[in-house]
């Protein structure tokens, strides 16, 4: 068997010869299932099942919840399972940010249902596994589990398969109706189910294709809404836009319970418990435990990880996985995580980075990165400010960020609405080229771009110090040099002396490769502005800049003006005389 550009997973008896771009497998070929030879309906069904989608945890899957954590949300879901069939809400949508621990919660729910002898058929989508990243095997996998849990369904389902061997080539709606809904209706009519049957579909957002995700939800919920069979369904996913729209459908919304982890079940305490237990295990089992201090890590370091997790379990779990590696010293690994030690070839956040890159790869609006650059680099995340900076509307912002609802959120209302990160670690990712790759936000380049915007037009929003803030971190270029050279204080009369000092100090440190021409010119501009509006506050400048010559020139110009006025016989105002006296004083100093 050969394949070009593909990936094979082989058993231990297989041998591979890799040559260039081709993978050559030597060994017995796997049996080919032919849908036309379906004399045994159950075997035919098995051939279309995705075992990894419902079996115990697979490689790469999220584990079940750490002991004694997520108890509030687990209790809430199990309480709903017990009473849902006699209530109004037969659908539950567990949603939350990327890495919030939804799959861990879902796996724990499966265990709890099995312990209570509640029939639960489940399907765990996983984007990296081609056997379960699409809807094709969903019906067969659920039907197989139903037969194993309710043997009376065997004859009903397999009879349909024998009569129509090509049923698995039909649409998912047809498959659900023929192999699940109709058999459940018939069996329930003959002998009523005493307990509700639970369907759990985790990671719906990891199913390939937005339309497939929505169609899956619609197909199942339309049947559940009829309340013919006590079937209740748990969907677990990120709150992606297309999924929000599917669950907002009046038919679905009327029987839906929403369980948002981001707002209702803050996980900081659970994350701290997980970290405490994990560090204790590392100190008692690691090969380097003898050289680890008993009080390591300090409570402040654990809190630092909790804060960085932003109530999302993935950050804490990735950190622990990296620190607990048996090949390296845990103390040094934690220093790498905190940026206190070079990582070298190690990749502390490889799993988290892969998740972030996947999320950003789904973004279709190129303005998203620009918007996030404003939020991160200006430290002023308000929508009104972003609109002014990028010359876009608030609707443009919502559209551009529509594919990032799993990592960003909005707080406030109207002009006070701000963009916030559901993952405190996301800015670190975006500002690190080795991690973000094509989604990298280059600080020097973006600070220069934002400085240009401020220098060329006056904005009504944002802190007053954003020009020197951006300039102090900008990468110099010809456009920025020209904009700084021609910058006039006229548009920023409200700046106070300390801010003008900050501005000119920043210009002095910038390397425009012009021998200091821009700095000298701007120093002259700022001194003249200060002389006009804050003559008694000139000490803000003369402490770090040589302004004697400029003040002398200003004094000479004023003396010349005064002489012209006197010679012309016009009266000299008190303001002009006082300013002239002040100029002479500064000239003597």
Coordinates of C-alpha atoms in Angstrom, one line a residue:
X1 CA 0.0 0.0 0.0
X2 CA 1.4 3.4 -0.9
X3 CA 0.3 7.0 -0.2
X4 CA 1.9 10.3 -1.2
X5 CA 1.6 13.1 1.2
X6 CA -0.4 11.1 3.8
X7 CA 0.0 9.7 7.3
X8 CA -0.5 6.1 8.3
X9 CA -1.0 4.6 11.7
X10 CA 0.2 1.0 11.6
X11 CA 0.2 -2.0 14.0
X12 CA 3.3 -3.4 15.5
X13 CA 3.6 -6.1 12.7
X14 CA 3.8 -3.6 9.9
X15 CA 7.0 -2.4 8.3
X16 CA 7.5 1.0 6.7
X17 CA 9.9 2.2 4.0
X18 CA 10.0 6.0 3.7
X19 CA 11.4 7.3 0.4
X20 CA 11.1 11.0 -0.4
X21 CA 7.4 12.0 -0.2
X22 CA 6.1 8.5 -0.4
X23 CA 5.1 6.1 2.5
X24 CA 5.4 2.5 1.5
X25 CA 3.9 -0.1 3.8
X26 CA 5.0 -3.8 3.5
X27 CA 2.7 -6.3 5.2
X28 CA -0.8 -7.6 5.1
X29 CA -3.3 -5.1 3.9
X30 CA -6.2 -4.4 6.2
X31 CA -9.5 -6.1 5.3
X32 CA -11.7 -4.0 3.1
X33 CA -15.3 -3.6 4.1
X34 CA -17.8 -3.8 1.2
X35 CA -21.1 -2.3 2.0
X36 CA -22.8 -4.6 -0.5
X37 CA -21.8 -7.7 1.5
X38 CA -23.9 -6.8 4.6
X39 CA -25.5 -10.2 5.4
X40 CA -24.6 -9.5 9.1
X41 CA -26.1 -6.2 10.0
X42 CA -24.2 -5.8 13.3
X43 CA -20.8 -6.4 11.7
X44 CA -21.8 -4.0 9.0
X45 CA -22.6 -1.4 11.7
X46 CA -19.3 -2.0 13.4
X47 CA -17.4 -1.3 10.3
X48 CA -18.7 2.3 10.3
X49 CA -18.1 3.0 14.0
X50 CA -15.3 5.3 15.2
X51 CA -14.1 3.5 18.4
X52 CA -11.9 6.4 19.5
X53 CA -14.9 8.7 19.6
X54 CA -16.6 6.9 22.5
X55 CA -14.0 4.7 24.2
X56 CA -11.9 5.6 27.2
X57 CA -9.4 8.4 26.9
X58 CA -7.2 8.3 23.8
X59 CA -3.8 9.8 23.2
X60 CA -4.1 13.6 22.9
X61 CA -7.5 13.7 24.6
X62 CA -8.3 15.7 27.6
X63 CA -8.3 13.7 30.9
X64 CA -11.2 13.6 33.2
X65 CA -11.5 16.3 35.9
X66 CA -8.9 16.3 38.6
X67 CA -10.3 14.8 41.8
X68 CA -12.4 17.3 43.9
X69 CA -12.4 19.9 41.1
X70 CA -15.3 21.2 38.9
X71 CA -17.7 19.8 41.5
X72 CA -20.2 22.6 41.1
X73 CA -20.6 22.3 37.3
X74 CA -20.6 18.4 37.5
X75 CA -23.3 18.5 40.1
X76 CA -25.3 21.0 38.1
X77 CA -25.2 18.8 35.0
X78 CA -26.0 15.6 36.8
X79 CA -28.9 17.3 38.6
X80 CA -30.2 18.4 35.2
X81 CA -29.8 14.8 33.8
X82 CA -32.0 13.4 36.6
X83 CA -34.9 15.9 36.1
X84 CA -34.5 17.0 32.5
X85 CA -36.9 14.4 31.0
X86 CA -39.8 15.7 33.2
X87 CA -38.8 19.4 32.8
X88 CA -38.8 21.9 30.0
X89 CA -35.1 21.9 29.0
X90 CA -34.2 18.6 27.2
X91 CA -31.0 20.1 25.6
X92 CA -28.0 21.3 27.5
X93 CA -25.2 23.3 25.9
X94 CA -22.0 23.3 27.9
X95 CA -19.9 26.1 26.4
X96 CA -16.8 28.0 27.3
X97 CA -13.5 29.4 26.1
X98 CA -10.9 27.3 24.4
X99 CA -9.1 25.3 27.1
X100 CA -11.7 25.8 29.7
X101 CA -11.9 22.1 30.5
X102 CA -15.1 21.2 28.7
X103 CA -13.9 17.8 27.4
X104 CA -12.6 16.9 30.9
X105 CA -16.1 17.7 32.3
X106 CA -17.8 15.7 29.5
X107 CA -15.6 12.6 30.3
X108 CA -16.4 12.9 34.0
X109 CA -20.1 13.1 33.2
X110 CA -19.9 9.9 31.2
X111 CA -18.3 8.2 34.2
X112 CA -21.0 9.5 36.6
X113 CA -23.8 8.4 34.2
X114 CA -22.3 4.9 33.9
X115 CA -22.0 4.6 37.7
X116 CA -25.7 5.5 38.0
X117 CA -26.6 3.1 35.3
X118 CA -27.9 5.8 33.0
X119 CA -27.7 5.0 29.3
X120 CA -25.3 7.5 27.7
X121 CA -24.2 7.3 24.1
X122 CA -21.4 9.7 23.4
X123 CA -19.2 11.0 20.6
X124 CA -16.0 13.0 21.3
X125 CA -15.0 15.0 18.2
X126 CA -11.3 15.6 17.8
X127 CA -9.9 17.8 15.0
X128 CA -6.6 16.0 14.8
X129 CA -8.2 12.5 14.4
X130 CA -9.6 11.9 10.9
X131 CA -11.8 9.1 12.2
X132 CA -13.8 11.5 14.4
X133 CA -13.4 15.0 13.1
X134 CA -16.5 14.8 10.9
X135 CA -20.1 13.7 11.1
X136 CA -19.8 10.6 8.9
X137 CA -19.3 8.0 11.7
X138 CA -21.6 9.8 14.3
X139 CA -24.8 7.8 13.7
X140 CA -23.1 4.4 13.5
X141 CA -21.1 5.1 16.7
X142 CA -24.2 6.2 18.7
X143 CA -26.3 3.3 17.4
X144 CA -23.6 0.8 18.3
X145 CA -23.5 2.1 21.9
X146 CA -27.3 2.0 22.1
X147 CA -27.4 -1.6 21.1
X148 CA -24.7 -2.5 23.7
X149 CA -26.7 -0.7 26.4
X150 CA -30.2 -1.6 25.2
X151 CA -29.9 -5.1 23.6
X152 CA -33.6 -4.9 22.5
X153 CA -32.6 -2.4 19.9
X154 CA -30.3 -4.9 18.1
X155 CA -32.9 -6.6 16.0
X156 CA -34.6 -3.3 15.1
X157 CA -31.4 -1.5 14.0
X158 CA -29.7 -4.5 12.3
X159 CA -32.8 -5.3 10.3
X160 CA -32.8 -1.9 8.8
X161 CA -29.1 -2.2 7.9
X162 CA -29.6 -5.6 6.2
X163 CA -32.5 -4.2 4.2
X164 CA -30.5 -1.2 3.1
X165 CA -26.7 -2.0 3.2
X166 CA -26.0 1.5 1.7
X167 CA -27.7 3.3 4.5
X168 CA -24.4 4.8 5.7
X169 CA -24.0 6.6 2.4
X170 CA -27.2 8.5 3.0
X171 CA -27.4 12.0 4.6
X172 CA -26.9 12.2 8.3
X173 CA -30.6 13.2 8.7
X174 CA -31.7 10.0 7.0
X175 CA -29.3 7.9 9.1
X176 CA -30.5 9.4 12.3
X177 CA -34.1 8.8 11.4
X178 CA -33.7 5.2 10.2
X179 CA -31.1 3.9 12.7
X180 CA -31.8 5.9 15.9
X181 CA -35.0 7.9 16.1
X182 CA -37.4 5.3 14.6
X183 CA -36.0 2.3 16.6
X184 CA -36.2 4.3 19.8
X185 CA -39.8 5.3 19.0
X186 CA -40.8 1.7 18.3
X187 CA -39.1 0.3 21.4
X188 CA -40.5 3.1 23.7
X189 CA -44.0 2.4 22.3
X190 CA -43.7 -1.3 23.1
X191 CA -42.0 -0.8 26.5
X192 CA -41.6 2.7 27.9
X193 CA -38.1 3.8 29.0
X194 CA -38.0 4.3 32.8
X195 CA -34.9 6.5 32.7
X196 CA -33.9 9.1 30.1
X197 CA -31.4 8.2 27.5
X198 CA -28.5 10.7 27.3
X199 CA -26.6 11.7 24.1
X200 CA -23.4 13.5 24.7
X201 CA -21.6 15.2 21.8
X202 CA -18.4 16.9 22.9
X203 CA -16.2 19.2 20.9
X204 CA -18.8 20.0 18.2
X205 CA -16.7 22.9 17.2
X206 CA -13.9 20.5 16.3
X207 CA -16.2 18.8 13.7
X208 CA -15.1 19.7 10.1
X209 CA -17.3 22.3 8.5
X210 CA -19.6 24.9 10.1
X211 CA -22.6 23.6 8.1
X212 CA -22.0 20.1 9.4
X213 CA -21.9 21.3 12.9
X214 CA -25.2 23.3 12.6
X215 CA -26.9 20.4 10.7
X216 CA -25.9 17.9 13.4
X217 CA -27.4 20.2 16.1
X218 CA -30.6 20.8 14.1
X219 CA -31.2 17.2 13.2
X220 CA -31.0 16.0 16.9
X221 CA -32.8 18.9 18.5
X222 CA -35.7 18.7 16.0
X223 CA -36.4 15.1 17.2
X224 CA -35.8 15.9 20.9
X225 CA -38.3 18.8 20.6
X226 CA -41.1 16.4 19.7
X227 CA -40.7 14.7 23.2
X228 CA -41.7 11.3 21.8
X229 CA -38.9 9.6 23.5
X230 CA -37.2 10.6 26.8
X231 CA -34.0 11.5 25.0
X232 CA -31.9 14.3 26.5
X233 CA -28.8 15.7 24.8
X234 CA -25.6 17.4 26.1
X235 CA -23.6 19.4 23.5
X236 CA -20.2 20.7 24.6
X237 CA -18.3 23.2 22.5
X238 CA -16.7 26.6 22.3
X239 CA -19.3 29.4 21.8
X240 CA -18.5 29.9 18.1
X241 CA -20.7 32.2 16.1
X242 CA -22.3 29.5 13.9
X243 CA -23.1 27.5 17.0
X244 CA -24.6 30.4 18.9
X245 CA -26.9 31.0 15.9
X246 CA -27.9 27.3 15.9
X247 CA -28.7 27.3 19.6
X248 CA -30.5 30.7 19.2
X249 CA -33.1 29.1 16.9
X250 CA -36.5 29.4 18.6
X251 CA -37.1 25.7 18.3
X252 CA -33.9 24.9 20.1
X253 CA -33.9 27.8 22.5
X254 CA -37.3 26.9 23.9
X255 CA -35.9 23.6 25.3
X256 CA -32.3 24.6 25.9
X257 CA -30.3 25.1 29.1
X258 CA -27.1 27.0 28.6
X259 CA -24.2 26.3 30.9
X260 CA -21.4 28.9 30.2
X261 CA -18.3 28.0 32.0
X262 CA -16.9 31.5 31.5
X263 CA -19.5 33.3 33.5
X264 CA -21.2 30.8 35.8
X265 CA -18.3 28.6 36.9
X266 CA -15.1 30.4 37.6
X267 CA -12.4 27.8 38.0
X268 CA -9.6 29.7 39.9
X269 CA -10.0 27.7 43.1
X270 CA -10.1 24.4 41.2
X271 CA -7.0 25.4 39.2
X272 CA -5.2 26.2 42.4
X273 CA -6.1 22.8 43.9
X274 CA -4.9 21.1 40.8
X275 CA -1.6 23.0 40.9
X276 CA -1.1 22.3 44.7
X277 CA -1.7 18.6 44.1
X278 CA 0.4 18.4 41.0
X279 CA 3.4 20.2 42.7
X280 CA 3.1 17.9 45.7
X281 CA 3.3 14.9 43.4
X282 CA 6.3 16.3 41.6
X283 CA 8.1 16.9 44.9
X284 CA 7.4 13.3 46.1
X285 CA 8.0 11.4 42.8
X286 CA 10.3 13.2 40.5
X287 CA 13.8 11.8 40.0
X288 CA 15.3 15.2 41.1
X289 CA 13.1 15.4 44.2
X290 CA 16.1 15.4 46.6
X291 CA 17.2 18.7 45.3
X292 CA 13.8 20.4 45.4
X293 CA 13.1 22.7 48.4
X294 CA 10.2 21.6 50.5
X295 CA 8.5 25.0 50.2
X296 CA 8.9 25.2 46.4
X297 CA 7.1 26.8 44.6
X298 CA 6.2 29.8 46.7
X299 CA 2.5 30.6 47.0
X300 CA 3.0 33.7 44.9
X301 CA 4.3 31.6 42.0
X302 CA 1.3 29.3 42.2
X303 CA -0.9 32.4 42.2
X304 CA 1.0 33.7 39.2
X305 CA 0.1 30.6 37.2
X306 CA -3.6 30.8 38.4
X307 CA -3.8 34.4 37.2
X308 CA -2.2 33.5 33.9
X309 CA -4.7 30.7 33.5
X310 CA -7.6 33.1 33.4
X311 CA -9.9 30.3 34.7
X312 CA -9.0 28.1 31.7
X313 CA -7.5 24.8 32.8
X314 CA -5.4 24.3 29.7
X315 CA -2.7 26.8 30.7
X316 CA -2.2 25.2 34.1
X317 CA -2.2 21.7 32.7
X318 CA 0.3 22.6 30.0
X319 CA 2.6 24.2 32.6
X320 CA 2.4 21.2 34.9
X321 CA 3.1 18.8 32.0
X322 CA 6.2 20.8 31.0
X323 CA 7.5 21.1 34.6
X324 CA 7.0 17.4 35.5
X325 CA 9.0 16.1 32.6
X326 CA 11.3 13.4 34.0
X327 CA 14.2 14.5 31.8
X328 CA 14.6 18.0 33.3
X329 CA 14.8 19.6 36.7
X330 CA 11.3 20.9 37.7
X331 CA 12.7 24.1 39.3
X332 CA 14.5 25.1 36.1
X333 CA 11.5 24.2 34.0
X334 CA 9.4 26.6 36.0
X335 CA 12.0 29.3 35.5
X336 CA 11.7 28.7 31.7
X337 CA 7.9 29.0 31.9
X338 CA 8.3 32.3 33.8
X339 CA 10.8 33.6 31.2
X340 CA 13.7 33.7 33.7
X341 CA 15.7 31.1 31.9
X342 CA 16.2 30.6 28.1
X343 CA 14.1 27.9 26.7
X344 CA 16.6 26.8 24.1
X345 CA 15.0 24.1 22.0
X346 CA 12.4 23.3 24.6
X347 CA 8.8 24.3 23.8
X348 CA 7.0 25.0 27.1
X349 CA 3.7 25.9 25.5
X350 CA 3.6 23.6 22.4
X351 CA 0.1 22.3 23.1
X352 CA -1.3 25.7 23.9
X353 CA 0.4 27.3 20.9
X354 CA -1.1 24.6 18.6
X355 CA -4.6 25.5 20.0
X356 CA -4.1 29.2 19.5
X357 CA -2.7 28.8 16.0
X358 CA -5.7 26.6 15.0
X359 CA -8.1 29.2 16.4
X360 CA -6.4 32.0 14.4
X361 CA -6.3 29.9 11.3
X362 CA -10.1 30.0 11.2
X363 CA -10.2 33.8 11.2
X364 CA -11.3 35.1 7.9
X365 CA -11.0 38.9 8.5
X366 CA -7.5 40.3 8.2
X367 CA -8.4 43.2 10.5
X368 CA -8.5 41.0 13.5
X369 CA -4.8 41.1 14.1
X370 CA -4.8 44.9 13.8
X371 CA -7.6 45.2 16.3
X372 CA -5.8 43.0 18.8
X373 CA -2.5 44.9 18.2
X374 CA -4.3 48.1 19.4
X375 CA -5.7 46.3 22.4
X376 CA -2.4 44.8 23.5
X377 CA 0.0 47.6 22.6
X378 CA -2.0 50.6 23.6
X379 CA -3.2 49.0 26.8
X380 CA -6.5 50.8 26.0
X381 CA -8.9 48.2 24.7
X382 CA -12.0 50.3 24.3
X383 CA -14.0 49.9 21.0
X384 CA -14.4 53.7 20.5
X385 CA -10.6 54.1 20.6
X386 CA -10.0 51.2 18.3
X387 CA -12.5 52.6 15.8
X388 CA -10.6 55.9 15.8
X389 CA -7.2 54.3 15.5
X390 CA -8.1 52.1 12.6
X391 CA -10.8 54.2 11.0
X392 CA -13.4 51.4 11.2
X393 CA -16.8 51.1 12.9
X394 CA -17.9 49.1 15.9
X395 CA -19.7 46.7 13.6
X396 CA -16.5 46.1 11.7
X397 CA -14.8 45.1 15.0
X398 CA -17.5 42.6 15.9
X399 CA -17.4 41.1 12.4
X400 CA -13.6 40.9 12.4
X401 CA -13.5 39.2 15.8
X402 CA -16.5 36.9 15.2
X403 CA -14.2 33.8 14.8
X404 CA -12.3 34.6 18.1
X405 CA -15.2 34.3 20.6
X406 CA -13.4 31.4 22.2
X407 CA -10.5 33.6 23.3
X408 CA -11.8 37.1 23.5
X409 CA -14.9 38.7 25.1
X410 CA -16.5 42.1 25.5
X411 CA -17.3 44.0 28.8
X412 CA -19.1 47.2 29.3
X413 CA -21.7 48.9 27.0
X414 CA -21.8 51.3 24.1
X415 CA -18.8 53.6 23.9
X416 CA -17.4 52.0 27.1
X417 CA -17.3 48.5 25.7
X418 CA -13.8 47.0 26.0
X419 CA -12.3 43.9 24.4
X420 CA -10.8 41.5 27.0
X421 CA -8.8 38.3 26.7
X422 CA -10.3 35.1 28.1
X423 CA -6.7 33.8 28.1
X424 CA -4.2 36.1 29.9
X425 CA -1.5 34.1 28.1
X426 CA -2.8 35.0 24.6
X427 CA -0.9 38.3 24.3
X428 CA 2.3 36.5 25.2
X429 CA 1.7 34.1 22.4
X430 CA 0.9 36.9 19.8
X431 CA 4.0 38.9 20.8
X432 CA 6.4 35.9 20.3
X433 CA 7.3 35.2 16.7
X434 CA 8.5 31.7 17.4
X435 CA 5.2 30.8 18.9
X436 CA 2.6 32.8 16.9
X437 CA 4.4 32.4 13.5
X438 CA 2.2 34.0 10.8
X439 CA 0.0 35.6 13.5
X440 CA 2.9 37.4 15.1
X441 CA 2.3 41.0 16.2
X442 CA 5.6 42.8 15.7
X443 CA 5.8 45.3 18.6
X444 CA 8.3 47.7 16.9
X445 CA 6.4 47.7 13.6
X446 CA 3.0 48.2 15.2
X447 CA 4.1 50.8 17.7
X448 CA 5.5 52.8 14.8
X449 CA 2.3 52.5 12.9
X450 CA 0.2 53.6 15.8
X451 CA 2.6 56.5 16.5
X452 CA 2.1 57.7 12.9
X453 CA -1.6 57.7 13.4
X454 CA -1.4 59.9 16.4
X455 CA 1.2 62.2 14.9
X456 CA -0.9 62.8 11.8
X457 CA -4.3 63.3 13.3
X458 CA -5.8 64.2 16.7
X459 CA -7.9 61.5 18.3
X460 CA -10.6 62.2 20.8
X461 CA -10.2 59.0 22.7
X462 CA -7.3 57.3 24.5
X463 CA -4.9 58.4 27.2
X464 CA -3.0 61.6 26.6
X465 CA 0.4 59.9 26.8
X466 CA -0.1 57.4 23.9
X467 CA 2.2 59.3 21.4
X468 CA 5.3 59.0 23.6
X469 CA 4.2 55.6 24.7
X470 CA 4.1 54.3 21.1
X471 CA 7.2 56.3 20.1
X472 CA 9.3 54.8 23.0
X473 CA 8.8 51.3 21.6
X474 CA 8.6 52.1 17.8
X475 CA 11.0 50.8 15.2
X476 CA 12.3 53.9 13.4
X477 CA 11.6 54.3 9.7
X478 CA 11.6 57.2 7.2
X479 CA 7.8 57.8 7.5
X480 CA 8.0 58.0 11.2
X481 CA 11.0 60.3 11.1
X482 CA 9.2 62.7 8.7
X483 CA 6.0 62.6 10.9
X484 CA 8.0 63.4 14.1
X485 CA 9.9 66.2 12.4
X486 CA 6.7 67.9 11.2
X487 CA 4.8 67.3 14.5
X488 CA 3.2 70.4 16.0
X489 CA 2.1 70.8 19.6
X490 CA -0.8 72.9 18.4
X491 CA -3.1 69.8 18.5
X492 CA -2.1 68.8 21.9
X493 CA -2.4 72.0 24.0
X494 CA -3.8 70.0 26.9
X495 CA -0.5 68.2 27.5
X496 CA 1.1 69.2 30.8
X497 CA 4.9 70.0 31.2
X498 CA 5.7 66.5 32.5
X499 CA 4.2 64.9 29.4
X500 CA 6.1 67.2 27.1
X501 CA 9.3 66.2 29.0
X502 CA 8.4 62.5 28.4
X503 CA 7.8 63.2 24.7
X504 CA 11.1 65.0 24.1
X505 CA 13.0 62.5 26.3
X506 CA 11.7 59.8 24.1
X507 CA 12.6 61.6 20.9
X508 CA 16.2 62.0 22.2
X509 CA 16.6 58.3 22.6
X510 CA 15.3 57.3 19.2
X511 CA 17.7 56.5 16.4
X512 CA 16.5 58.2 13.2
X513 CA 20.0 57.9 11.7
X514 CA 20.0 61.6 11.0
X515 CA 22.7 62.8 13.3
X516 CA 20.1 64.2 15.8
X517 CA 18.4 66.5 13.3
X518 CA 14.9 65.5 14.3
X519 CA 15.6 65.7 18.0
X520 CA 17.1 69.2 17.7
X521 CA 14.2 70.4 15.7
X522 CA 11.6 69.0 18.0
X523 CA 13.4 70.3 21.1
X524 CA 13.2 73.8 19.6
X525 CA 9.5 73.2 18.9
X526 CA 8.7 72.0 22.4
X527 CA 10.8 74.7 24.2
X528 CA 8.9 77.4 22.2
X529 CA 5.6 75.7 23.1
X530 CA 6.6 75.6 26.8
X531 CA 7.8 79.2 26.7
X532 CA 4.4 80.2 25.4
X533 CA 2.2 78.2 27.8
X534 CA 4.3 77.1 30.7
X535 CA 7.3 79.5 31.0
X536 CA 7.7 78.9 34.7
X537 CA 7.8 75.1 34.2
X538 CA 10.9 75.1 32.0
X539 CA 12.8 73.0 34.6
X540 CA 11.1 69.9 33.2
X541 CA 13.2 70.4 30.1
X542 CA 16.5 72.0 31.2
X543 CA 17.3 69.1 33.5
X544 CA 18.0 66.7 30.7
X545 CA 18.3 68.9 27.6
X546 CA 20.6 71.9 26.7
X547 CA 18.0 74.5 26.0
X548 CA 20.1 77.6 26.7
X549 CA 20.7 78.5 23.1
X550 CA 17.0 78.0 22.2
X551 CA 15.9 80.3 25.1
X552 CA 18.5 82.9 24.1
X553 CA 17.2 82.8 20.5
X554 CA 13.6 83.2 21.8
X555 CA 14.6 86.1 24.1
X556 CA 16.4 87.9 21.1
X557 CA 13.3 87.4 19.0
X558 CA 11.1 88.9 21.7
X559 CA 13.5 91.8 22.2
X560 CA 13.4 92.5 18.5
X561 CA 9.6 92.5 18.5
X562 CA 9.6 94.8 21.5
X563 CA 11.9 97.3 19.8
X564 CA 9.8 97.3 16.7
X565 CA 6.7 98.0 18.8
X566 CA 8.4 100.8 20.7
X567 CA 9.8 102.4 17.6
X568 CA 6.4 102.3 16.0
X569 CA 5.0 104.2 18.9
X570 CA 2.4 101.5 19.8
X571 CA 1.6 100.7 23.4
X572 CA 3.3 97.6 24.9
X573 CA 1.0 95.2 26.8
X574 CA 1.8 94.1 30.3
X575 CA 1.9 90.5 29.0
X576 CA 4.6 91.3 26.4
X577 CA 6.7 93.2 29.0
X578 CA 6.5 90.4 31.5
X579 CA 7.4 87.7 29.0
X580 CA 10.3 89.8 27.8
X581 CA 11.6 90.1 31.4
X582 CA 11.2 86.3 31.9
X583 CA 13.2 85.6 28.8
X584 CA 16.0 87.8 30.0
X585 CA 16.1 86.0 33.3
X586 CA 16.3 82.6 31.7
X587 CA 19.0 83.9 29.3
X588 CA 21.1 85.0 32.3
X589 CA 20.7 81.6 33.9

